[in-house]
């Protein structure tokens, strides 16, 4: 075991989010990230958005199902935050209060990327819902798996029939990726960008370094930023 990992304190919970467009390998790397934290002796909860609760999973079905292809943009946005409000109340906040480390497959950065960048919803509107739903809660760390859009869509296309978002056209995903990268540039202290076009072993080498450093760099004051 990496000696740096074994020294990790587990005094309080943290929220880590994993972001990226389709085809970046979030599912595989989510499990890898969790395994590194668990190796450090941390109590880890893995969850996802939209979803993570029974009600949230029903909303996820509405959002991803092709029967909702003509869904209004504002309806989509509000459903995302409805699922998030339930997720935070039932899963995320209780876990953090119990000193668990939460790794979430997508969070509010995805809303800024997909509903903001992709759909064109003003960031100010998203920010209002973010403040209302989350209060002061923000991720302690966000890992952005970045990949050229064409490559990501080729990978995603090999998984089977596309859901409502995966069925969007190339320009949509180009806007989504640009929005993600813009947020990473605006908040470099929170984001770690990993080149997901690399072979999996290299991607996970980068993730190992991020997770191991995180375990050894936990500030003692609640809410203090991770370096």
mmCIF file of N, CA, C and O in Angstrom, residues 49-146:
data_model
loop_
_atom_site.group_PDB
_atom_site.id
_atom_site.type_symbol
_atom_site.label_atom_id
_atom_site.label_comp_id
_atom_site.label_asym_id
_atom_site.label_seq_id
_atom_site.Cartn_x
_atom_site.Cartn_y
_atom_site.Cartn_z
ATOM 1 N N UNK A 49 -26.065 11.036 -9.862
ATOM 2 C CA UNK A 49 -27.123 11.980 -10.219
ATOM 3 C C UNK A 49 -27.315 11.978 -11.729
ATOM 4 O O UNK A 49 -26.333 11.802 -12.471
ATOM 5 N N UNK A 50 -28.557 12.218 -12.192
ATOM 6 C CA UNK A 50 -29.746 12.183 -11.357
ATOM 7 C C UNK A 50 -29.986 10.778 -10.851
ATOM 8 O O UNK A 50 -29.666 9.804 -11.523
ATOM 9 N N UNK A 51 -30.543 10.680 -9.650
ATOM 10 C CA UNK A 51 -30.796 9.378 -9.058
ATOM 11 C C UNK A 51 -30.336 9.342 -7.625
ATOM 12 O O UNK A 51 -30.363 10.343 -6.915
ATOM 13 N N UNK A 52 -29.904 8.169 -7.183
ATOM 14 C CA UNK A 52 -29.369 8.009 -5.839
ATOM 15 C C UNK A 52 -30.400 7.741 -4.756
ATOM 16 O O UNK A 52 -30.039 7.376 -3.644
ATOM 17 N N UNK A 53 -31.681 7.932 -5.060
ATOM 18 C CA UNK A 53 -32.785 7.633 -4.152
ATOM 19 C C UNK A 53 -33.889 6.989 -4.987
ATOM 20 O O UNK A 53 -33.894 7.125 -6.218
ATOM 21 N N UNK A 54 -34.847 6.317 -4.362
ATOM 22 C CA UNK A 54 -35.951 5.756 -5.153
ATOM 23 C C UNK A 54 -36.666 6.807 -6.003
ATOM 24 O O UNK A 54 -36.917 6.579 -7.192
ATOM 25 N N UNK A 55 -36.987 7.950 -5.407
ATOM 26 C CA UNK A 55 -37.644 9.002 -6.171
ATOM 27 C C UNK A 55 -36.707 9.560 -7.244
ATOM 28 O O UNK A 55 -37.111 9.797 -8.389
ATOM 29 N N UNK A 56 -35.448 9.755 -6.881
ATOM 30 C CA UNK A 56 -34.485 10.269 -7.842
ATOM 31 C C UNK A 56 -34.304 9.362 -9.035
ATOM 32 O O UNK A 56 -34.126 9.822 -10.170
ATOM 33 N N UNK A 57 -34.347 8.053 -8.809
ATOM 34 C CA UNK A 57 -34.216 7.111 -9.922
ATOM 35 C C UNK A 57 -35.433 7.175 -10.844
ATOM 36 O O UNK A 57 -35.308 6.996 -12.062
ATOM 37 N N UNK A 58 -36.614 7.420 -10.284
ATOM 38 C CA UNK A 58 -37.797 7.593 -11.129
ATOM 39 C C UNK A 58 -37.665 8.854 -11.984
ATOM 40 O O UNK A 58 -38.035 8.859 -13.170
ATOM 41 N N UNK A 59 -37.143 9.917 -11.384
ATOM 42 C CA UNK A 59 -36.914 11.147 -12.152
ATOM 43 C C UNK A 59 -35.857 10.900 -13.221
ATOM 44 O O UNK A 59 -35.968 11.402 -14.350
ATOM 45 N N UNK A 60 -34.835 10.121 -12.892
ATOM 46 C CA UNK A 60 -33.802 9.791 -13.875
ATOM 47 C C UNK A 60 -34.417 9.110 -15.095
ATOM 48 O O UNK A 60 -34.059 9.411 -16.243
ATOM 49 N N UNK A 61 -35.349 8.190 -14.846
ATOM 50 C CA UNK A 61 -36.018 7.495 -15.946
ATOM 51 C C UNK A 61 -36.756 8.475 -16.840
ATOM 52 O O UNK A 61 -36.725 8.364 -18.075
ATOM 53 N N UNK A 62 -37.408 9.469 -16.234
ATOM 54 C CA UNK A 62 -38.101 10.492 -17.016
ATOM 55 C C UNK A 62 -37.111 11.313 -17.847
ATOM 56 O O UNK A 62 -37.364 11.618 -19.014
ATOM 57 N N UNK A 63 -35.979 11.653 -17.247
ATOM 58 C CA UNK A 63 -35.011 12.519 -17.908
ATOM 59 C C UNK A 63 -34.266 11.816 -19.042
ATOM 60 O O UNK A 63 -33.962 12.432 -20.064
ATOM 61 N N UNK A 64 -33.975 10.531 -18.869
ATOM 62 C CA UNK A 64 -33.170 9.829 -19.860
ATOM 63 C C UNK A 64 -34.004 9.086 -20.897
ATOM 64 O O UNK A 64 -33.503 8.749 -21.965
ATOM 65 N N UNK A 65 -35.270 8.821 -20.581
ATOM 66 C CA UNK A 65 -36.105 8.056 -21.490
ATOM 67 C C UNK A 65 -36.410 8.799 -22.775
ATOM 68 O O UNK A 65 -36.617 10.016 -22.775
ATOM 69 N N UNK A 66 -36.453 8.077 -23.877
ATOM 70 C CA UNK A 66 -36.697 8.704 -25.173
ATOM 71 C C UNK A 66 -38.123 9.219 -25.314
ATOM 72 O O UNK A 66 -38.420 10.023 -26.213
ATOM 73 N N UNK A 67 -39.033 8.793 -24.428
ATOM 74 C CA UNK A 67 -40.388 9.326 -24.473
ATOM 75 C C UNK A 67 -40.420 10.808 -24.116
ATOM 76 O O UNK A 67 -41.403 11.490 -24.373
ATOM 77 N N UNK A 68 -39.331 11.293 -23.515
ATOM 78 C CA UNK A 68 -39.270 12.706 -23.139
ATOM 79 C C UNK A 68 -38.471 13.550 -24.113
ATOM 80 O O UNK A 68 -37.966 14.615 -23.748
ATOM 81 N N UNK A 69 -38.357 13.108 -25.374
ATOM 82 C CA UNK A 69 -37.545 13.829 -26.354
ATOM 83 C C UNK A 69 -37.992 15.274 -26.542
ATOM 84 O O UNK A 69 -37.185 16.143 -26.892
ATOM 85 N N UNK A 70 -39.293 15.537 -26.344
ATOM 86 C CA UNK A 70 -39.795 16.894 -26.549
ATOM 87 C C UNK A 70 -39.944 17.656 -25.233
ATOM 88 O O UNK A 70 -40.673 18.642 -25.161
ATOM 89 N N UNK A 71 -39.264 17.220 -24.193
ATOM 90 C CA UNK A 71 -39.339 17.863 -22.883
ATOM 91 C C UNK A 71 -38.856 19.312 -22.963
ATOM 92 O O UNK A 71 -37.832 19.603 -23.583
ATOM 93 N N UNK A 72 -39.588 20.219 -22.334
ATOM 94 C CA UNK A 72 -39.190 21.624 -22.311
ATOM 95 C C UNK A 72 -37.882 21.782 -21.536
ATOM 96 O O UNK A 72 -37.612 21.056 -20.574
ATOM 97 N N UNK A 73 -37.079 22.738 -21.951
ATOM 98 C CA UNK A 73 -35.770 22.962 -21.326
ATOM 99 C C UNK A 73 -35.912 23.257 -19.838
ATOM 100 O O UNK A 73 -35.168 22.718 -19.004
ATOM 101 N N UNK A 74 -36.870 24.109 -19.473
ATOM 102 C CA UNK A 74 -37.049 24.442 -18.059
ATOM 103 C C UNK A 74 -37.542 23.246 -17.257
ATOM 104 O O UNK A 74 -37.185 23.082 -16.083
ATOM 105 N N UNK A 75 -38.368 22.401 -17.869
ATOM 106 C CA UNK A 75 -38.821 21.186 -17.186
ATOM 107 C C UNK A 75 -37.632 20.299 -16.866
ATOM 108 O O UNK A 75 -37.509 19.774 -15.743
ATOM 109 N N UNK A 76 -36.749 20.125 -17.835
ATOM 110 C CA UNK A 76 -35.548 19.313 -17.624
ATOM 111 C C UNK A 76 -34.715 19.868 -16.477
ATOM 112 O O UNK A 76 -34.263 19.120 -15.596
ATOM 113 N N UNK A 77 -34.508 21.165 -16.472
ATOM 114 C CA UNK A 77 -33.702 21.798 -15.429
ATOM 115 C C UNK A 77 -34.316 21.587 -14.048
ATOM 116 O O UNK A 77 -33.627 21.217 -13.088
ATOM 117 N N UNK A 78 -35.618 21.807 -13.936
ATOM 118 C CA UNK A 78 -36.282 21.682 -12.644
ATOM 119 C C UNK A 78 -36.312 20.240 -12.161
ATOM 120 O O UNK A 78 -36.183 19.977 -10.957
ATOM 121 N N UNK A 79 -36.467 19.289 -13.077
ATOM 122 C CA UNK A 79 -36.413 17.889 -12.689
ATOM 123 C C UNK A 79 -35.026 17.519 -12.157
ATOM 124 O O UNK A 79 -34.902 16.744 -11.193
ATOM 125 N N UNK A 80 -33.983 18.051 -12.782
ATOM 126 C CA UNK A 80 -32.629 17.797 -12.297
ATOM 127 C C UNK A 80 -32.477 18.255 -10.850
ATOM 128 O O UNK A 80 -31.933 17.542 -9.997
ATOM 129 N N UNK A 81 -32.968 19.445 -10.564
ATOM 130 C CA UNK A 81 -32.817 19.971 -9.203
ATOM 131 C C UNK A 81 -33.787 19.317 -8.228
ATOM 132 O O UNK A 81 -33.480 19.212 -7.034
ATOM 133 N N UNK A 82 -34.938 18.849 -8.702
ATOM 134 C CA UNK A 82 -35.838 18.106 -7.824
ATOM 135 C C UNK A 82 -35.172 16.809 -7.371
ATOM 136 O O UNK A 82 -35.197 16.453 -6.178
ATOM 137 N N UNK A 83 -34.559 16.091 -8.322
ATOM 138 C CA UNK A 83 -33.836 14.872 -7.971
ATOM 139 C C UNK A 83 -32.676 15.183 -7.036
ATOM 140 O O UNK A 83 -32.396 14.435 -6.088
ATOM 141 N N UNK A 84 -31.995 16.293 -7.276
ATOM 142 C CA UNK A 84 -30.841 16.677 -6.442
ATOM 143 C C UNK A 84 -31.279 17.017 -5.020
ATOM 144 O O UNK A 84 -30.615 16.642 -4.047
ATOM 145 N N UNK A 85 -32.381 17.737 -4.883
ATOM 146 C CA UNK A 85 -32.868 18.097 -3.548
ATOM 147 C C UNK A 85 -33.164 16.848 -2.733
ATOM 148 O O UNK A 85 -32.816 16.757 -1.540
ATOM 149 N N UNK A 86 -33.809 15.857 -3.347
ATOM 150 C CA UNK A 86 -34.113 14.603 -2.669
ATOM 151 C C UNK A 86 -32.835 13.850 -2.323
ATOM 152 O O UNK A 86 -32.689 13.298 -1.221
ATOM 153 N N UNK A 87 -31.904 13.835 -3.257
ATOM 154 C CA UNK A 87 -30.627 13.150 -3.067
ATOM 155 C C UNK A 87 -29.841 13.751 -1.911
ATOM 156 O O UNK A 87 -29.295 13.027 -1.059
ATOM 157 N N UNK A 88 -29.782 15.061 -1.857
ATOM 158 C CA UNK A 88 -29.049 15.727 -0.788
ATOM 159 C C UNK A 88 -29.691 15.457 0.567
ATOM 160 O O UNK A 88 -28.999 15.184 1.554
ATOM 161 N N UNK A 89 -31.026 15.543 0.615
ATOM 162 C CA UNK A 89 -31.729 15.381 1.888
ATOM 163 C C UNK A 89 -31.655 13.948 2.408
ATOM 164 O O UNK A 89 -31.499 13.723 3.612
ATOM 165 N N UNK A 90 -31.783 12.972 1.500
ATOM 166 C CA UNK A 90 -31.896 11.577 1.918
ATOM 167 C C UNK A 90 -30.570 10.830 1.980
ATOM 168 O O UNK A 90 -30.452 9.849 2.722
ATOM 169 N N UNK A 91 -29.597 11.265 1.191
ATOM 170 C CA UNK A 91 -28.370 10.478 1.052
ATOM 171 C C UNK A 91 -27.113 11.281 1.375
ATOM 172 O O UNK A 91 -26.339 10.921 2.267
ATOM 173 N N UNK A 92 -26.874 12.361 0.639
ATOM 174 C CA UNK A 92 -25.573 13.034 0.705
ATOM 175 C C UNK A 92 -25.340 13.721 2.043
ATOM 176 O O UNK A 92 -24.311 13.488 2.706
ATOM 177 N N UNK A 93 -26.261 14.567 2.463
ATOM 178 C CA UNK A 93 -26.045 15.280 3.736
ATOM 179 C C UNK A 93 -25.955 14.331 4.935
ATOM 180 O O UNK A 93 -25.064 14.504 5.787
ATOM 181 N N UNK A 94 -26.832 13.328 5.045
ATOM 182 C CA UNK A 94 -26.663 12.386 6.163
ATOM 183 C C UNK A 94 -25.319 11.657 6.136
ATOM 184 O O UNK A 94 -24.719 11.426 7.191
ATOM 185 N N UNK A 95 -24.861 11.295 4.946
ATOM 186 C CA UNK A 95 -23.573 10.602 4.851
ATOM 187 C C UNK A 95 -22.430 11.512 5.283
ATOM 188 O O UNK A 95 -21.542 11.097 6.045
ATOM 189 N N UNK A 96 -22.429 12.742 4.843
ATOM 190 C CA UNK A 96 -21.374 13.677 5.229
ATOM 191 C C UNK A 96 -21.402 13.938 6.728
ATOM 192 O O UNK A 96 -20.354 14.029 7.381
ATOM 193 N N UNK A 97 -22.612 14.041 7.276
ATOM 194 C CA UNK A 97 -22.736 14.271 8.719
ATOM 195 C C UNK A 97 -22.210 13.097 9.527
ATOM 196 O O UNK A 97 -21.765 13.264 10.673
ATOM 197 N N UNK A 98 -22.244 11.914 8.925
ATOM 198 C CA UNK A 98 -21.732 10.707 9.587
ATOM 199 C C UNK A 98 -20.256 10.460 9.277
ATOM 200 O O UNK A 98 -19.745 9.361 9.505
ATOM 201 N N UNK A 99 -19.576 11.470 8.735
ATOM 202 C CA UNK A 99 -18.140 11.410 8.420
ATOM 203 C C UNK A 99 -17.809 10.452 7.293
ATOM 204 O O UNK A 99 -16.674 9.989 7.173
ATOM 205 N N UNK A 100 -18.780 10.161 6.439
ATOM 206 C CA UNK A 100 -18.512 9.325 5.276
ATOM 207 C C UNK A 100 -18.005 10.190 4.121
ATOM 208 O O UNK A 100 -18.324 11.385 4.037
ATOM 209 N N UNK A 101 -17.222 9.597 3.256
ATOM 210 C CA UNK A 101 -16.755 10.275 2.054
ATOM 211 C C UNK A 101 -17.672 9.861 0.911
ATOM 212 O O UNK A 101 -17.844 8.666 0.650
ATOM 213 N N UNK A 102 -18.258 10.826 0.249
ATOM 214 C CA UNK A 102 -19.229 10.584 -0.811
ATOM 215 C C UNK A 102 -18.572 10.836 -2.161
ATOM 216 O O UNK A 102 -18.000 11.914 -2.391
ATOM 217 N N UNK A 103 -18.649 9.853 -3.051
ATOM 218 C CA UNK A 103 -18.223 10.038 -4.440
ATOM 219 C C UNK A 103 -19.477 9.985 -5.296
ATOM 220 O O UNK A 103 -20.187 8.974 -5.308
ATOM 221 N N UNK A 104 -19.731 11.064 -6.013
ATOM 222 C CA UNK A 104 -20.969 11.177 -6.781
ATOM 223 C C UNK A 104 -20.674 11.269 -8.280
ATOM 224 O O UNK A 104 -19.886 12.113 -8.718
ATOM 225 N N UNK A 105 -21.303 10.378 -9.028
ATOM 226 C CA UNK A 105 -21.229 10.384 -10.492
ATOM 227 C C UNK A 105 -22.147 11.499 -10.986
ATOM 228 O O UNK A 105 -23.354 11.333 -11.044
ATOM 229 N N UNK A 106 -21.555 12.620 -11.316
ATOM 230 C CA UNK A 106 -22.197 13.868 -11.726
ATOM 231 C C UNK A 106 -22.823 14.603 -10.534
ATOM 232 O O UNK A 106 -23.298 14.003 -9.579
ATOM 233 N N UNK A 107 -22.786 15.929 -10.648
ATOM 234 C CA UNK A 107 -23.418 16.792 -9.654
ATOM 235 C C UNK A 107 -23.764 18.093 -10.379
ATOM 236 O O UNK A 107 -24.044 18.087 -11.571
ATOM 237 N N UNK A 108 -23.730 19.199 -9.699
ATOM 238 C CA UNK A 108 -24.237 20.450 -10.278
ATOM 239 C C UNK A 108 -23.386 20.956 -11.434
ATOM 240 O O UNK A 108 -23.898 21.669 -12.308
ATOM 241 N N UNK A 109 -22.112 20.611 -11.488
ATOM 242 C CA UNK A 109 -21.315 21.008 -12.653
ATOM 243 C C UNK A 109 -21.900 20.424 -13.930
ATOM 244 O O UNK A 109 -21.827 21.052 -14.998
ATOM 245 N N UNK A 110 -22.489 19.240 -13.827
ATOM 246 C CA UNK A 110 -23.135 18.639 -14.999
ATOM 247 C C UNK A 110 -24.330 19.472 -15.445
ATOM 248 O O UNK A 110 -24.613 19.574 -16.645
ATOM 249 N N UNK A 111 -25.026 20.077 -14.502
ATOM 250 C CA UNK A 111 -26.159 20.930 -14.853
ATOM 251 C C UNK A 111 -25.676 22.173 -15.595
ATOM 252 O O UNK A 111 -26.270 22.581 -16.595
ATOM 253 N N UNK A 112 -24.603 22.772 -15.111
ATOM 254 C CA UNK A 112 -24.036 23.928 -15.822
ATOM 255 C C UNK A 112 -23.558 23.521 -17.215
ATOM 256 O O UNK A 112 -23.643 24.315 -18.164
ATOM 257 N N UNK A 113 -23.045 22.298 -17.348
ATOM 258 C CA UNK A 113 -22.523 21.847 -18.641
ATOM 259 C C UNK A 113 -23.637 21.448 -19.604
ATOM 260 O O UNK A 113 -23.673 21.916 -20.752
ATOM 261 N N UNK A 114 -24.557 20.601 -19.155
ATOM 262 C CA UNK A 114 -25.584 20.056 -20.045
ATOM 263 C C UNK A 114 -26.761 21.016 -20.230
ATOM 264 O O UNK A 114 -27.154 21.314 -21.360
ATOM 265 N N UNK A 115 -27.341 21.466 -19.122
ATOM 266 C CA UNK A 115 -28.478 22.379 -19.263
ATOM 267 C C UNK A 115 -28.016 23.805 -19.582
ATOM 268 O O UNK A 115 -28.704 24.531 -20.278
ATOM 269 N N UNK A 116 -26.841 24.180 -19.082
ATOM 270 C CA UNK A 116 -26.295 25.502 -19.383
ATOM 271 C C UNK A 116 -25.625 25.543 -20.739
ATOM 272 O O UNK A 116 -26.108 26.158 -21.677
ATOM 273 N N UNK A 117 -24.491 24.851 -20.859
ATOM 274 C CA UNK A 117 -23.773 24.854 -22.125
ATOM 275 C C UNK A 117 -24.542 24.190 -23.249
ATOM 276 O O UNK A 117 -24.670 24.737 -24.350
ATOM 277 N N UNK A 118 -25.070 23.002 -22.975
ATOM 278 C CA UNK A 118 -25.756 22.256 -24.026
ATOM 279 C C UNK A 118 -27.077 22.851 -24.444
ATOM 280 O O UNK A 118 -27.343 23.037 -25.641
ATOM 281 N N UNK A 119 -27.938 23.159 -23.473
ATOM 282 C CA UNK A 119 -29.288 23.650 -23.775
ATOM 283 C C UNK A 119 -29.374 25.167 -23.887
ATOM 284 O O UNK A 119 -30.356 25.697 -24.401
ATOM 285 N N UNK A 120 -28.380 25.859 -23.336
ATOM 286 C CA UNK A 120 -28.401 27.318 -23.416
ATOM 287 C C UNK A 120 -29.108 28.010 -22.269
ATOM 288 O O UNK A 120 -29.395 29.211 -22.342
ATOM 289 N N UNK A 121 -29.390 27.293 -21.180
ATOM 290 C CA UNK A 121 -30.002 27.917 -20.005
ATOM 291 C C UNK A 121 -28.997 28.870 -19.370
ATOM 292 O O UNK A 121 -27.835 28.497 -19.150
ATOM 293 N N UNK A 122 -29.399 30.107 -19.049
ATOM 294 C CA UNK A 122 -28.461 31.056 -18.452
ATOM 295 C C UNK A 122 -27.875 30.533 -17.136
ATOM 296 O O UNK A 122 -28.605 29.952 -16.312
ATOM 297 N N UNK A 123 -26.599 30.743 -16.949
ATOM 298 C CA UNK A 123 -25.937 30.292 -15.721
ATOM 299 C C UNK A 123 -26.542 30.944 -14.489
ATOM 300 O O UNK A 123 -26.563 30.337 -13.411
ATOM 301 N N UNK A 124 -27.040 32.155 -14.629
ATOM 302 C CA UNK A 124 -27.644 32.840 -13.488
ATOM 303 C C UNK A 124 -28.883 32.098 -12.993
ATOM 304 O O UNK A 124 -29.136 32.031 -11.784
ATOM 305 N N UNK A 125 -29.647 31.524 -13.901
ATOM 306 C CA UNK A 125 -30.839 30.761 -13.511
ATOM 307 C C UNK A 125 -30.435 29.483 -12.781
ATOM 308 O O UNK A 125 -31.036 29.106 -11.769
ATOM 309 N N UNK A 126 -29.404 28.813 -13.295
ATOM 310 C CA UNK A 126 -28.922 27.600 -12.630
ATOM 311 C C UNK A 126 -28.380 27.942 -11.242
ATOM 312 O O UNK A 126 -28.616 27.223 -10.270
ATOM 313 N N UNK A 127 -27.664 29.049 -11.144
ATOM 314 C CA UNK A 127 -27.073 29.454 -9.866
ATOM 315 C C UNK A 127 -28.142 29.717 -8.804
ATOM 316 O O UNK A 127 -27.933 29.422 -7.613
ATOM 317 N N UNK A 128 -29.270 30.263 -9.200
ATOM 318 C CA UNK A 128 -30.361 30.493 -8.246
ATOM 319 C C UNK A 128 -30.869 29.174 -7.678
ATOM 320 O O UNK A 128 -31.084 29.038 -6.467
ATOM 321 N N UNK A 129 -31.075 28.194 -8.545
ATOM 322 C CA UNK A 129 -31.545 26.890 -8.087
ATOM 323 C C UNK A 129 -30.471 26.180 -7.267
ATOM 324 O O UNK A 129 -30.785 25.480 -6.294
ATOM 325 N N UNK A 130 -29.228 26.356 -7.647
ATOM 326 C CA UNK A 130 -28.118 25.770 -6.890
ATOM 327 C C UNK A 130 -28.104 26.298 -5.461
ATOM 328 O O UNK A 130 -27.992 25.528 -4.491
ATOM 329 N N UNK A 131 -28.223 27.617 -5.307
ATOM 330 C CA UNK A 131 -28.197 28.225 -3.980
ATOM 331 C C UNK A 131 -29.393 27.773 -3.144
ATOM 332 O O UNK A 131 -29.266 27.505 -1.939
ATOM 333 N N UNK A 132 -30.563 27.680 -3.774
ATOM 334 C CA UNK A 132 -31.768 27.280 -3.067
ATOM 335 C C UNK A 132 -31.687 25.819 -2.630
ATOM 336 O O UNK A 132 -32.019 25.472 -1.499
ATOM 337 N N UNK A 133 -31.226 24.957 -3.514
ATOM 338 C CA UNK A 133 -31.208 23.518 -3.247
ATOM 339 C C UNK A 133 -30.052 23.105 -2.336
ATOM 340 O O UNK A 133 -30.205 22.248 -1.467
ATOM 341 N N UNK A 134 -28.898 23.702 -2.520
ATOM 342 C CA UNK A 134 -27.684 23.245 -1.845
ATOM 343 C C UNK A 134 -27.260 24.108 -0.676
ATOM 344 O O UNK A 134 -26.390 23.704 0.102
ATOM 345 N N UNK A 135 -27.784 25.308 -0.527
ATOM 346 C CA UNK A 135 -27.268 26.265 0.447
ATOM 347 C C UNK A 135 -25.775 26.457 0.190
ATOM 348 O O UNK A 135 -25.384 26.769 -0.902
ATOM 349 N N UNK A 136 -24.937 26.183 1.182
ATOM 350 C CA UNK A 136 -23.497 26.396 1.022
ATOM 351 C C UNK A 136 -22.752 25.146 0.561
ATOM 352 O O UNK A 136 -21.533 25.190 0.362
ATOM 353 N N UNK A 137 -23.445 24.046 0.396
ATOM 354 C CA UNK A 137 -22.764 22.794 0.053
ATOM 355 C C UNK A 137 -22.220 22.827 -1.369
ATOM 356 O O UNK A 137 -22.960 23.047 -2.331
ATOM 357 N N UNK A 138 -20.923 22.593 -1.502
ATOM 358 C CA UNK A 138 -20.263 22.471 -2.794
ATOM 359 C C UNK A 138 -19.294 21.301 -2.718
ATOM 360 O O UNK A 138 -18.824 20.933 -1.641
ATOM 361 N N UNK A 139 -18.924 20.708 -3.835
ATOM 362 C CA UNK A 139 -17.948 19.607 -3.789
ATOM 363 C C UNK A 139 -16.612 20.075 -3.231
ATOM 364 O O UNK A 139 -16.169 21.204 -3.477
ATOM 365 N N UNK A 140 -15.970 19.202 -2.480
ATOM 366 C CA UNK A 140 -14.613 19.479 -2.004
ATOM 367 C C UNK A 140 -13.606 19.274 -3.127
ATOM 368 O O UNK A 140 -12.564 19.926 -3.163
ATOM 369 N N UNK A 141 -13.923 18.358 -4.029
ATOM 370 C CA UNK A 141 -13.048 18.077 -5.166
ATOM 371 C C UNK A 141 -13.906 17.585 -6.320
ATOM 372 O O UNK A 141 -14.835 16.796 -6.119
ATOM 373 N N UNK A 142 -13.602 18.067 -7.515
ATOM 374 C CA UNK A 142 -14.276 17.588 -8.725
ATOM 375 C C UNK A 142 -13.226 17.089 -9.705
ATOM 376 O O UNK A 142 -12.311 17.827 -10.077
ATOM 377 N N UNK A 143 -13.359 15.832 -10.088
ATOM 378 C CA UNK A 143 -12.474 15.249 -11.099
ATOM 379 C C UNK A 143 -13.215 15.287 -12.431
ATOM 380 O O UNK A 143 -14.307 14.723 -12.560
ATOM 381 N N UNK A 144 -12.635 15.967 -13.394
ATOM 382 C CA UNK A 144 -13.219 16.064 -14.733
ATOM 383 C C UNK A 144 -12.432 15.166 -15.678
ATOM 384 O O UNK A 144 -11.258 15.412 -15.952
ATOM 385 N N UNK A 145 -13.083 14.124 -16.146
ATOM 386 C CA UNK A 145 -12.488 13.266 -17.168
ATOM 387 C C UNK A 145 -12.788 13.896 -18.519
ATOM 388 O O UNK A 145 -13.942 13.979 -18.930
ATOM 389 N N UNK A 146 -11.753 14.348 -19.189
ATOM 390 C CA UNK A 146 -11.936 15.096 -20.438
ATOM 391 C C UNK A 146 -11.498 14.253 -21.635
ATOM 392 O O UNK A 146 -10.487 13.537 -21.565
#
